[in-house]
Tab-separated table of C-alpha atoms in Angstrom:
chain	number	residue	atom	x	y	z
A	1	MET	CA	-68.087	-127.494	-15.785
A	2	SER	CA	-66.438	-124.283	-16.966
A	3	MET	CA	-68.408	-121.310	-18.236
A	4	ASN	CA	-67.844	-119.746	-21.628
A	5	ALA	CA	-67.192	-116.145	-22.605
A	6	ALA	CA	-66.715	-114.574	-26.002
A	7	VAL	CA	-64.907	-111.471	-27.159
A	8	ILE	CA	-65.989	-109.857	-30.425
A	9	GLY	CA	-63.158	-107.692	-31.669
A	10	ALA	CA	-59.849	-109.070	-30.381
A	11	GLY	CA	-57.537	-106.084	-30.764
A	12	ILE	CA	-54.836	-105.185	-28.277
A	13	GLU	CA	-57.356	-103.640	-25.883
A	14	SER	CA	-59.192	-106.962	-25.579
A	15	VAL	CA	-56.232	-108.696	-23.942
A	16	PHE	CA	-57.038	-107.322	-20.487
A	17	ALA	CA	-60.621	-108.617	-20.673
A	18	ILE	CA	-59.520	-112.021	-21.933
A	19	LYS	CA	-57.011	-112.461	-19.116
A	20	LYS	CA	-59.478	-111.172	-16.531
A	21	ALA	CA	-62.172	-113.620	-17.654
A	22	GLN	CA	-59.727	-116.515	-17.649
A	23	SER	CA	-58.598	-115.612	-14.117
A	24	MET	CA	-62.248	-115.945	-13.080
A	25	GLY	CA	-62.491	-119.439	-14.563
A	26	LEU	CA	-64.082	-118.585	-17.912
A	27	LYS	CA	-63.086	-120.148	-21.223
A	28	VAL	CA	-62.776	-117.403	-23.815
A	29	THR	CA	-63.589	-117.610	-27.516
A	30	ALA	CA	-62.149	-114.669	-29.490
A	31	LEU	CA	-63.280	-113.476	-32.917
A	32	ASP	CA	-61.698	-110.866	-35.166
A	33	GLY	CA	-61.352	-110.218	-38.878
A	34	ASP	CA	-57.620	-109.572	-38.544
A	35	PRO	CA	-55.555	-112.770	-38.249
A	36	ASP	CA	-52.886	-110.760	-36.409
A	37	ALA	CA	-55.260	-109.324	-33.789
A	38	ALA	CA	-53.434	-109.456	-30.457
A	39	GLY	CA	-56.239	-111.050	-28.468
A	40	LEU	CA	-56.499	-114.127	-30.685
A	41	LYS	CA	-53.329	-115.646	-29.257
A	42	TYR	CA	-54.510	-115.272	-25.641
A	43	ALA	CA	-57.960	-116.835	-26.009
A	44	ASP	CA	-58.804	-120.491	-25.419
A	45	ALA	CA	-60.326	-120.684	-28.906
A	46	SER	CA	-59.773	-118.159	-31.696
A	47	PHE	CA	-61.455	-117.564	-35.040
A	48	VAL	CA	-60.737	-115.182	-37.891
A	49	VAL	CA	-64.144	-113.984	-39.052
A	50	ASP	CA	-65.700	-110.779	-40.294
A	51	ILE	CA	-67.321	-109.514	-37.071
A	52	ARG	CA	-69.434	-107.122	-39.130
A	53	ASP	CA	-71.420	-110.198	-40.161
A	54	SER	CA	-73.590	-111.247	-37.226
A	55	ASP	CA	-74.700	-114.451	-38.980
A	56	LYS	CA	-71.116	-115.694	-39.389
A	57	THR	CA	-70.353	-114.639	-35.824
A	58	ALA	CA	-73.361	-116.575	-34.537
A	59	GLU	CA	-72.434	-119.638	-36.586
A	60	ILE	CA	-69.240	-119.909	-34.541
A	61	LEU	CA	-70.604	-118.895	-31.149
A	62	ASP	CA	-73.594	-121.250	-31.354
A	63	LYS	CA	-71.086	-124.049	-30.709
A	64	TYR	CA	-69.881	-122.400	-27.489
A	65	ARG	CA	-73.083	-120.762	-26.104
A	66	PRO	CA	-71.327	-118.038	-24.087
A	67	GLU	CA	-72.618	-116.934	-20.691
A	68	VAL	CA	-71.171	-113.470	-21.296
A	69	ILE	CA	-69.854	-111.342	-24.154
A	70	LEU	CA	-66.799	-109.578	-22.758
A	71	PRO	CA	-67.106	-105.771	-22.896
A	72	VAL	CA	-64.092	-104.363	-24.762
A	73	PRO	CA	-63.264	-101.028	-26.449
A	74	ILE	CA	-64.631	-101.244	-29.988
A	75	GLY	CA	-66.357	-98.877	-32.424
A	76	ARG	CA	-69.367	-99.361	-34.662
A	77	TYR	CA	-69.361	-103.153	-34.543
A	78	LEU	CA	-70.319	-103.112	-30.932
A	79	ILE	CA	-73.660	-103.828	-32.614
A	80	THR	CA	-72.504	-107.404	-33.263
A	81	ALA	CA	-71.833	-107.917	-29.564
A	82	GLY	CA	-75.302	-106.506	-28.929
A	83	ALA	CA	-76.824	-108.929	-31.405
A	84	MET	CA	-75.130	-111.867	-29.666
A	85	ASN	CA	-76.336	-110.719	-26.235
A	86	ASP	CA	-79.855	-110.669	-27.646
A	87	ARG	CA	-79.418	-114.045	-29.325
A	88	TYR	CA	-78.264	-115.855	-26.200
A	89	GLY	CA	-80.429	-113.921	-23.742
A	90	ILE	CA	-77.513	-112.793	-21.595
A	91	LYS	CA	-76.946	-109.546	-19.728
A	92	GLY	CA	-75.076	-107.018	-21.788
A	93	VAL	CA	-75.715	-104.210	-24.224
A	94	SER	CA	-78.566	-104.916	-26.631
A	95	TYR	CA	-78.352	-104.534	-30.396
A	96	ALA	CA	-80.783	-101.609	-30.307
A	97	ALA	CA	-78.812	-99.707	-27.637
A	98	ALA	CA	-75.470	-100.412	-29.335
A	99	ASP	CA	-76.881	-99.258	-32.672
A	100	LEU	CA	-78.173	-96.031	-31.149
A	101	CYS	CA	-74.982	-95.162	-29.246
A	102	THR	CA	-72.641	-95.853	-32.176
A	103	ASP	CA	-74.744	-93.719	-34.540
A	104	LYS	CA	-74.052	-90.144	-33.425
A	105	TYR	CA	-76.891	-88.730	-35.513
A	106	ALA	CA	-79.495	-91.116	-34.082
A	107	PHE	CA	-78.041	-90.618	-30.602
A	108	HIS	CA	-78.432	-86.849	-30.883
A	109	ASN	CA	-81.999	-87.143	-32.124
A	110	CYS	CA	-82.881	-89.495	-29.269
A	111	LEU	CA	-81.433	-87.343	-26.497
A	112	SER	CA	-82.579	-84.094	-28.082
A	113	GLY	CA	-86.102	-85.493	-28.290
A	114	ASN	CA	-85.938	-86.187	-24.567
A	115	GLY	CA	-84.703	-82.686	-23.725
A	116	LEU	CA	-81.210	-83.922	-22.856
A	117	ARG	CA	-79.075	-82.534	-25.690
A	118	ASP	CA	-79.355	-78.925	-26.803
A	119	ALA	CA	-77.252	-78.601	-29.966
A	120	GLU	CA	-77.680	-77.836	-33.656
A	121	VAL	CA	-76.843	-80.800	-35.889
A	122	CYS	CA	-76.854	-81.515	-39.622
A	123	LEU	CA	-75.944	-84.641	-41.576
A	124	LEU	CA	-73.653	-84.953	-44.601
A	125	GLU	CA	-74.366	-88.324	-46.165
A	126	LYS	CA	-71.768	-90.538	-47.795
A	127	GLY	CA	-71.069	-89.687	-51.422
A	128	LYS	CA	-72.507	-86.183	-51.250
A	129	ALA	CA	-70.551	-82.953	-51.591
A	130	VAL	CA	-73.329	-80.504	-50.814
A	131	PHE	CA	-75.111	-80.141	-47.499
A	132	ASP	CA	-77.177	-77.515	-45.757
A	133	ALA	CA	-75.164	-76.005	-42.914
A	134	GLN	CA	-76.479	-72.487	-43.360
A	135	HIS	CA	-78.548	-72.632	-40.198
A	136	LEU	CA	-75.657	-73.734	-37.968
A	137	SER	CA	-73.737	-71.406	-35.719
A	138	TYR	CA	-69.945	-71.370	-35.539
A	139	PRO	CA	-67.683	-72.815	-34.309
A	140	LEU	CA	-68.700	-76.207	-35.704
A	141	VAL	CA	-67.552	-79.702	-34.795
A	142	MET	CA	-67.250	-82.225	-37.648
A	143	LYS	CA	-67.072	-85.940	-36.864
A	144	PRO	CA	-67.894	-89.312	-38.442
A	145	ARG	CA	-71.487	-90.380	-37.901
A	146	PHE	CA	-70.703	-93.958	-36.906
A	147	GLY	CA	-68.368	-95.417	-34.316
A	148	SER	CA	-66.917	-93.801	-31.237
A	149	GLY	CA	-63.792	-92.061	-30.055
A	150	SER	CA	-61.830	-89.115	-31.418
A	151	ARG	CA	-61.226	-90.343	-34.978
A	152	GLY	CA	-61.749	-87.712	-37.640
A	153	VAL	CA	-62.958	-84.962	-35.304
A	154	SER	CA	-62.243	-81.360	-36.397
A	155	ILE	CA	-63.445	-77.892	-35.427
A	156	TYR	CA	-64.152	-75.021	-37.846
A	157	ASN	CA	-64.503	-71.435	-36.662
A	158	ASP	CA	-66.135	-69.900	-39.744
A	159	PRO	CA	-67.630	-70.781	-43.160
A	160	ALA	CA	-64.358	-69.982	-44.948
A	161	SER	CA	-62.337	-72.533	-42.977
A	162	LEU	CA	-65.050	-75.143	-43.469
A	163	LYS	CA	-65.151	-74.523	-47.217
A	164	ALA	CA	-61.344	-74.702	-47.471
A	165	ALA	CA	-61.327	-78.055	-45.713
A	166	PHE	CA	-63.701	-79.528	-48.290
A	167	MET	CA	-61.913	-78.297	-51.410
A	168	GLY	CA	-59.560	-81.289	-51.512
A	169	ASN	CA	-62.070	-83.813	-50.228
A	170	ALA	CA	-65.356	-82.898	-51.872
A	171	VAL	CA	-67.055	-86.303	-51.623
A	172	PHE	CA	-66.741	-88.328	-48.424
A	173	ASP	CA	-66.677	-92.110	-48.168
A	174	GLU	CA	-68.726	-92.183	-44.966
A	175	ASP	CA	-71.457	-90.152	-43.279
A	176	TYR	CA	-70.387	-87.118	-41.255
A	177	ILE	CA	-72.282	-84.891	-38.890
A	178	PHE	CA	-71.744	-81.226	-38.086
A	179	GLU	CA	-72.870	-79.823	-34.784
A	180	SER	CA	-72.519	-76.692	-32.706
A	181	CYS	CA	-69.385	-76.577	-30.563
A	182	ILE	CA	-70.336	-76.333	-26.886
A	183	ALA	CA	-68.050	-74.224	-24.687
A	184	GLY	CA	-66.726	-75.606	-21.417
A	185	SER	CA	-64.328	-78.101	-19.815
A	186	GLU	CA	-64.348	-81.693	-21.059
A	187	TYR	CA	-64.698	-84.722	-18.802
A	188	GLY	CA	-64.877	-88.479	-19.134
A	189	VAL	CA	-67.249	-90.673	-17.154
A	190	ASP	CA	-66.756	-94.347	-16.291
A	191	GLY	CA	-69.629	-96.389	-14.933
A	192	ILE	CA	-71.758	-99.516	-15.022
A	193	CYS	CA	-75.429	-99.955	-15.876
A	194	MET	CA	-77.186	-102.654	-13.891
A	195	ASP	CA	-80.827	-103.343	-14.663
A	196	GLY	CA	-81.206	-99.838	-16.102
A	197	ILE	CA	-79.579	-98.054	-13.152
A	198	PHE	CA	-76.387	-96.093	-13.794
A	199	HIS	CA	-73.597	-96.340	-11.206
A	200	MET	CA	-70.765	-93.844	-11.590
A	201	ILE	CA	-67.299	-95.157	-10.831
A	202	LEU	CA	-65.047	-92.301	-11.898
A	203	LEU	CA	-65.305	-88.756	-13.213
A	204	ARG	CA	-62.107	-87.628	-14.936
A	205	GLU	CA	-61.251	-84.167	-16.221
A	206	LYS	CA	-59.487	-83.951	-19.582
A	207	MET	CA	-56.467	-81.960	-20.697
A	208	ILE	CA	-57.162	-81.053	-24.323
A	209	THR	CA	-54.909	-79.818	-27.150
A	210	PRO	CA	-55.915	-76.569	-28.923
A	211	PRO	CA	-58.202	-76.562	-31.997
A	212	PRO	CA	-58.626	-77.834	-34.622
A	213	TYR	CA	-57.946	-81.362	-33.333
A	214	ARG	CA	-58.662	-80.954	-29.596
A	215	GLN	CA	-57.236	-84.308	-28.573
A	216	CYS	CA	-57.070	-85.466	-24.971
A	217	VAL	CA	-53.471	-85.797	-23.752
A	218	ALA	CA	-54.156	-86.364	-20.034
A	219	TYR	CA	-56.901	-87.138	-17.509
A	220	PHE	CA	-57.236	-86.033	-13.869
A	221	SER	CA	-59.384	-87.960	-11.411
A	222	ALA	CA	-62.129	-85.773	-9.918
A	223	ASP	CA	-62.886	-85.668	-6.209
A	224	ILE	CA	-65.885	-87.767	-5.163
A	225	SER	CA	-67.272	-84.705	-3.350
A	226	ASP	CA	-67.145	-82.512	-6.471
A	227	PRO	CA	-70.697	-81.097	-6.957
A	228	PHE	CA	-70.354	-81.582	-10.706
A	229	ARG	CA	-70.009	-85.319	-10.111
A	230	LYS	CA	-73.425	-85.437	-8.447
A	231	ARG	CA	-75.020	-83.379	-11.220
A	232	THR	CA	-73.394	-85.589	-13.869
A	233	ASP	CA	-74.577	-88.738	-12.090
A	234	GLU	CA	-78.165	-87.453	-12.208
A	235	PHE	CA	-77.853	-86.468	-15.852
A	236	MET	CA	-76.344	-89.818	-16.847
A	237	GLN	CA	-79.232	-91.667	-15.252
A	238	ALA	CA	-81.673	-89.721	-17.407
A	239	ALA	CA	-79.530	-90.249	-20.528
A	240	VAL	CA	-79.214	-93.989	-19.871
A	241	ARG	CA	-82.977	-94.266	-19.568
A	242	ALA	CA	-83.540	-92.344	-22.795
A	243	ALA	CA	-81.036	-94.491	-24.707
A	244	GLY	CA	-82.490	-97.768	-23.426
A	245	LEU	CA	-79.301	-98.953	-21.744
A	246	ARG	CA	-79.841	-101.679	-19.151
A	247	ASP	CA	-76.773	-103.848	-18.512
A	248	CYS	CA	-73.324	-102.741	-19.640
A	249	VAL	CA	-69.976	-101.260	-18.767
A	250	MET	CA	-70.037	-97.772	-20.204
A	251	HIS	CA	-68.258	-94.489	-20.538
A	252	ALA	CA	-69.259	-91.057	-21.752
A	253	ASP	CA	-67.625	-87.854	-22.905
A	254	ILE	CA	-69.262	-84.760	-21.471
A	255	ILE	CA	-68.729	-81.018	-21.215
A	256	LYS	CA	-69.132	-78.949	-18.073
A	257	GLN	CA	-70.868	-75.938	-19.549
A	258	GLU	CA	-70.354	-72.401	-18.311
A	259	ASN	CA	-73.612	-72.656	-16.357
A	260	GLY	CA	-72.318	-75.775	-14.574
A	261	GLU	CA	-74.649	-78.157	-16.375
A	262	PRO	CA	-73.377	-81.288	-18.195
A	263	PHE	CA	-73.654	-81.635	-21.979
A	264	VAL	CA	-73.111	-85.134	-23.352
A	265	ILE	CA	-70.852	-85.436	-26.403
A	266	GLU	CA	-71.381	-89.170	-26.718
A	267	MET	CA	-72.041	-92.293	-24.653
A	268	SER	CA	-70.505	-95.681	-25.383
A	269	PRO	CA	-71.944	-98.862	-23.830
A	270	ARG	CA	-68.512	-100.435	-23.559
A	271	PRO	CA	-65.329	-99.715	-21.550
A	272	SER	CA	-63.088	-96.739	-22.211
A	273	GLY	CA	-59.822	-97.391	-24.038
A	274	HIS	CA	-56.456	-95.618	-23.786
A	275	ASN	CA	-55.407	-97.567	-20.659
A	276	LEU	CA	-58.312	-96.141	-18.688
A	277	HIS	CA	-60.712	-98.973	-17.812
A	278	ASN	CA	-57.936	-101.531	-17.474
A	279	LEU	CA	-55.586	-99.355	-15.414
A	280	PHE	CA	-56.295	-95.731	-14.508
A	281	THR	CA	-59.949	-96.114	-13.515
A	282	THR	CA	-59.104	-98.934	-11.112
A	283	LEU	CA	-56.172	-97.038	-9.570
A	284	ALA	CA	-58.216	-93.853	-9.188
A	285	SER	CA	-61.412	-95.461	-7.836
A	286	GLY	CA	-60.456	-98.838	-6.389
A	287	VAL	CA	-63.082	-100.469	-8.651
A	288	ASP	CA	-62.194	-102.889	-11.436
A	289	GLU	CA	-65.269	-102.169	-13.542
A	290	LEU	CA	-64.793	-105.132	-15.878
A	291	GLU	CA	-64.501	-107.651	-13.043
A	292	THR	CA	-67.432	-106.021	-11.253
A	293	PHE	CA	-69.599	-106.318	-14.360
A	294	LEU	CA	-68.614	-109.942	-14.958
A	295	ARG	CA	-69.465	-110.762	-11.344
A	296	TYR	CA	-72.834	-109.102	-11.769
A	297	VAL	CA	-73.624	-110.986	-14.991
A	298	LEU	CA	-72.488	-114.318	-13.565
A	299	GLY	CA	-74.408	-113.957	-10.284
A	300	MET	CA	-71.345	-113.519	-8.061
A	301	GLU	CA	-70.821	-110.991	-5.261
A	302	TYR	CA	-69.701	-107.558	-6.433
A	303	SER	CA	-69.283	-103.937	-5.354
A	304	PHE	CA	-69.257	-100.832	-7.526
A	305	GLU	CA	-68.633	-98.349	-4.686
A	306	PRO	CA	-65.362	-96.374	-5.094
A	307	SER	CA	-62.867	-97.012	-2.293
A	308	VAL	CA	-60.120	-94.601	-3.448
A	309	ASN	CA	-60.375	-90.814	-3.667
A	310	GLU	CA	-57.039	-89.110	-4.278
A	311	PRO	CA	-55.624	-86.905	-7.063
A	312	LEU	CA	-54.216	-89.010	-9.892
A	313	MET	CA	-53.319	-88.174	-13.464
A	314	ILE	CA	-52.656	-90.316	-16.511
A	315	GLY	CA	-50.630	-88.498	-19.135
A	316	TYR	CA	-49.574	-89.420	-22.652
A	317	PHE	CA	-46.406	-88.359	-24.420
A	318	ASP	CA	-47.713	-85.570	-26.667
A	319	MET	CA	-44.310	-84.164	-27.660
A	320	GLU	CA	-43.679	-83.370	-31.331
A	321	GLY	CA	-40.409	-83.650	-33.290
A	322	LYS	CA	-37.335	-85.859	-33.517
A	323	VAL	CA	-36.390	-87.640	-30.296
A	324	ILE	CA	-32.738	-86.990	-29.453
A	325	SER	CA	-32.593	-88.755	-26.096
A	326	VAL	CA	-34.866	-90.666	-23.715
A	327	PRO	CA	-34.351	-90.674	-19.924
A	328	GLU	CA	-33.644	-93.941	-18.137
A	329	GLU	CA	-36.760	-95.515	-16.706
A	330	GLU	CA	-35.155	-96.121	-13.306
A	331	TYR	CA	-34.202	-92.448	-13.072
A	332	ILE	CA	-37.749	-91.314	-13.927
A	333	LYS	CA	-39.315	-93.672	-11.391
A	334	LYS	CA	-37.037	-92.431	-8.621
A	335	LYS	CA	-37.548	-88.745	-9.385
A	336	TYR	CA	-41.338	-88.597	-9.863
A	337	PRO	CA	-44.314	-89.857	-7.772
A	338	LEU	CA	-45.400	-92.462	-10.298
A	339	SER	CA	-48.033	-95.144	-9.865
A	340	ASP	CA	-47.213	-96.591	-13.282
A	341	TYR	CA	-45.002	-95.796	-16.250
A	342	LYS	CA	-44.664	-97.251	-19.725
A	343	CYS	CA	-42.588	-95.574	-22.415
A	344	ASN	CA	-42.355	-96.934	-25.964
A	345	ILE	CA	-40.342	-93.988	-27.306
A	346	SER	CA	-36.750	-94.409	-28.483
A	347	ALA	CA	-34.018	-92.021	-29.564
A	348	GLY	CA	-34.368	-91.321	-33.280
A	349	ASP	CA	-38.170	-91.604	-33.325
A	350	LEU	CA	-40.089	-88.943	-35.217
A	351	LEU	CA	-43.124	-87.881	-33.203
A	352	GLY	CA	-45.805	-86.296	-35.356
A	353	SER	CA	-48.551	-83.924	-34.287
A	354	VAL	CA	-51.367	-85.426	-32.241
A	355	LYS	CA	-54.414	-85.508	-34.512
A	356	ASP	CA	-56.260	-88.490	-33.031
A	357	GLY	CA	-55.987	-91.033	-30.248
A	358	HIS	CA	-54.245	-93.571	-32.465
A	359	SER	CA	-51.335	-91.199	-33.119
A	360	LEU	CA	-50.711	-90.895	-29.385
A	361	MET	CA	-51.511	-94.132	-27.586
A	362	GLY	CA	-48.685	-96.256	-28.945
A	363	ARG	CA	-46.125	-93.984	-27.282
A	364	GLY	CA	-46.986	-95.105	-23.764
A	365	TYR	CA	-48.281	-93.373	-20.643
A	366	TYR	CA	-47.421	-92.318	-17.093
A	367	ILE	CA	-49.614	-92.159	-13.998
A	368	LEU	CA	-48.766	-89.581	-11.349
A	369	LYS	CA	-50.057	-89.130	-7.795
A	370	ALA	CA	-49.838	-85.818	-5.922
A	371	GLU	CA	-51.721	-83.609	-3.462
A	372	ASP	CA	-53.669	-81.645	-6.085
A	373	LYS	CA	-54.153	-81.030	-9.807
A	374	GLY	CA	-51.682	-78.144	-9.835
A	375	ARG	CA	-48.841	-80.340	-8.605
A	376	LEU	CA	-49.833	-83.080	-11.040
A	377	ARG	CA	-49.494	-80.612	-13.906
A	378	GLU	CA	-46.082	-79.485	-12.677
A	379	TYR	CA	-44.781	-83.038	-12.389
A	380	SER	CA	-46.190	-83.899	-15.821
A	381	GLU	CA	-44.513	-80.989	-17.598
A	382	ALA	CA	-41.212	-81.638	-15.821
A	383	LEU	CA	-41.328	-85.344	-16.705
A	384	LYS	CA	-41.861	-84.641	-20.398
A	385	CYS	CA	-38.984	-82.152	-20.344
A	386	GLU	CA	-36.680	-85.036	-19.411
A	387	PHE	CA	-37.024	-86.115	-23.069
A	388	GLU	CA	-34.839	-84.210	-25.510
A	389	VAL	CA	-36.979	-83.574	-28.587
A	390	GLU	CA	-35.888	-81.437	-31.528
A	391	LYS	CA	-38.735	-79.673	-33.330
């Protein structure tokens, strides 16, 4: 008798999870509010339903009684997946933990209350044009209260720039938070929580665009022996405990502060997107975190110990302007030490400025392997120069 899995939110980044589950013998039921969601056509059973409504979601899934809810990159409505894990008593993120981690204001208050997040924060509620930010220090980070990822994130260096930004958008249609901008280098963390214990799989350093948008355009895998990895591992265990996370695939965005200590920007109890969990993390660590988690949930043998430790980089095509010419793929693959390459750019395309992850990810990616980060940077810049782009 086959086992059942469900995926709540069947966008393009769910396809990997659906195929992985099916390869392990699971029958997958996919739900999404968009009838054109990519994952719906790959699942064994598909339903168009408003996944914001947990009652309607449960009405469908009660017929299938899933053994696992597949972890996939999703924003605020990770809470629905949490509700279904609670409903069916299966291992996975709970509603309470999903609610906390997708509410940046509640998340800050939780970690701050446990001595794990030292930042000034204020809330601007939906529909209001006035808020008290007098006590905050600059620079400030502004971001949506709910969800995850880089959507809508901006940095303001002084009160004048903040005021100017609000003149044309005086009343917001969602909650926003403002918090102090912490100096340091940004990193991403991939890991798995098993019975409340955090297991780090990969630490990856980010390459960030300048303010105000500060978008990540590349990641470098960090050495397993890096002392910051050990310190981050210890910190993440404390943060996981404070947030009540028990069983989940997860990732976090953190800052290596000038004193060497980690500062958590946010934690998400679901896999990282942007071709990380499904591709780069596995190449850079030797661990397929999704398969490992499914094996854990289903009572199969698993290992979360990294077996690869070499310098890798995933880069995204962050050029700006009109594309005049695109190099041949065969030529690029012969010239550069690539582990993978996917380019969706064509001559004639107009590439806008990178303001969020969505504006970048559809262009493709490249994964380079070299002896150190310096060489990876050199190869990356040279590769992008193969594209003729007119600004």
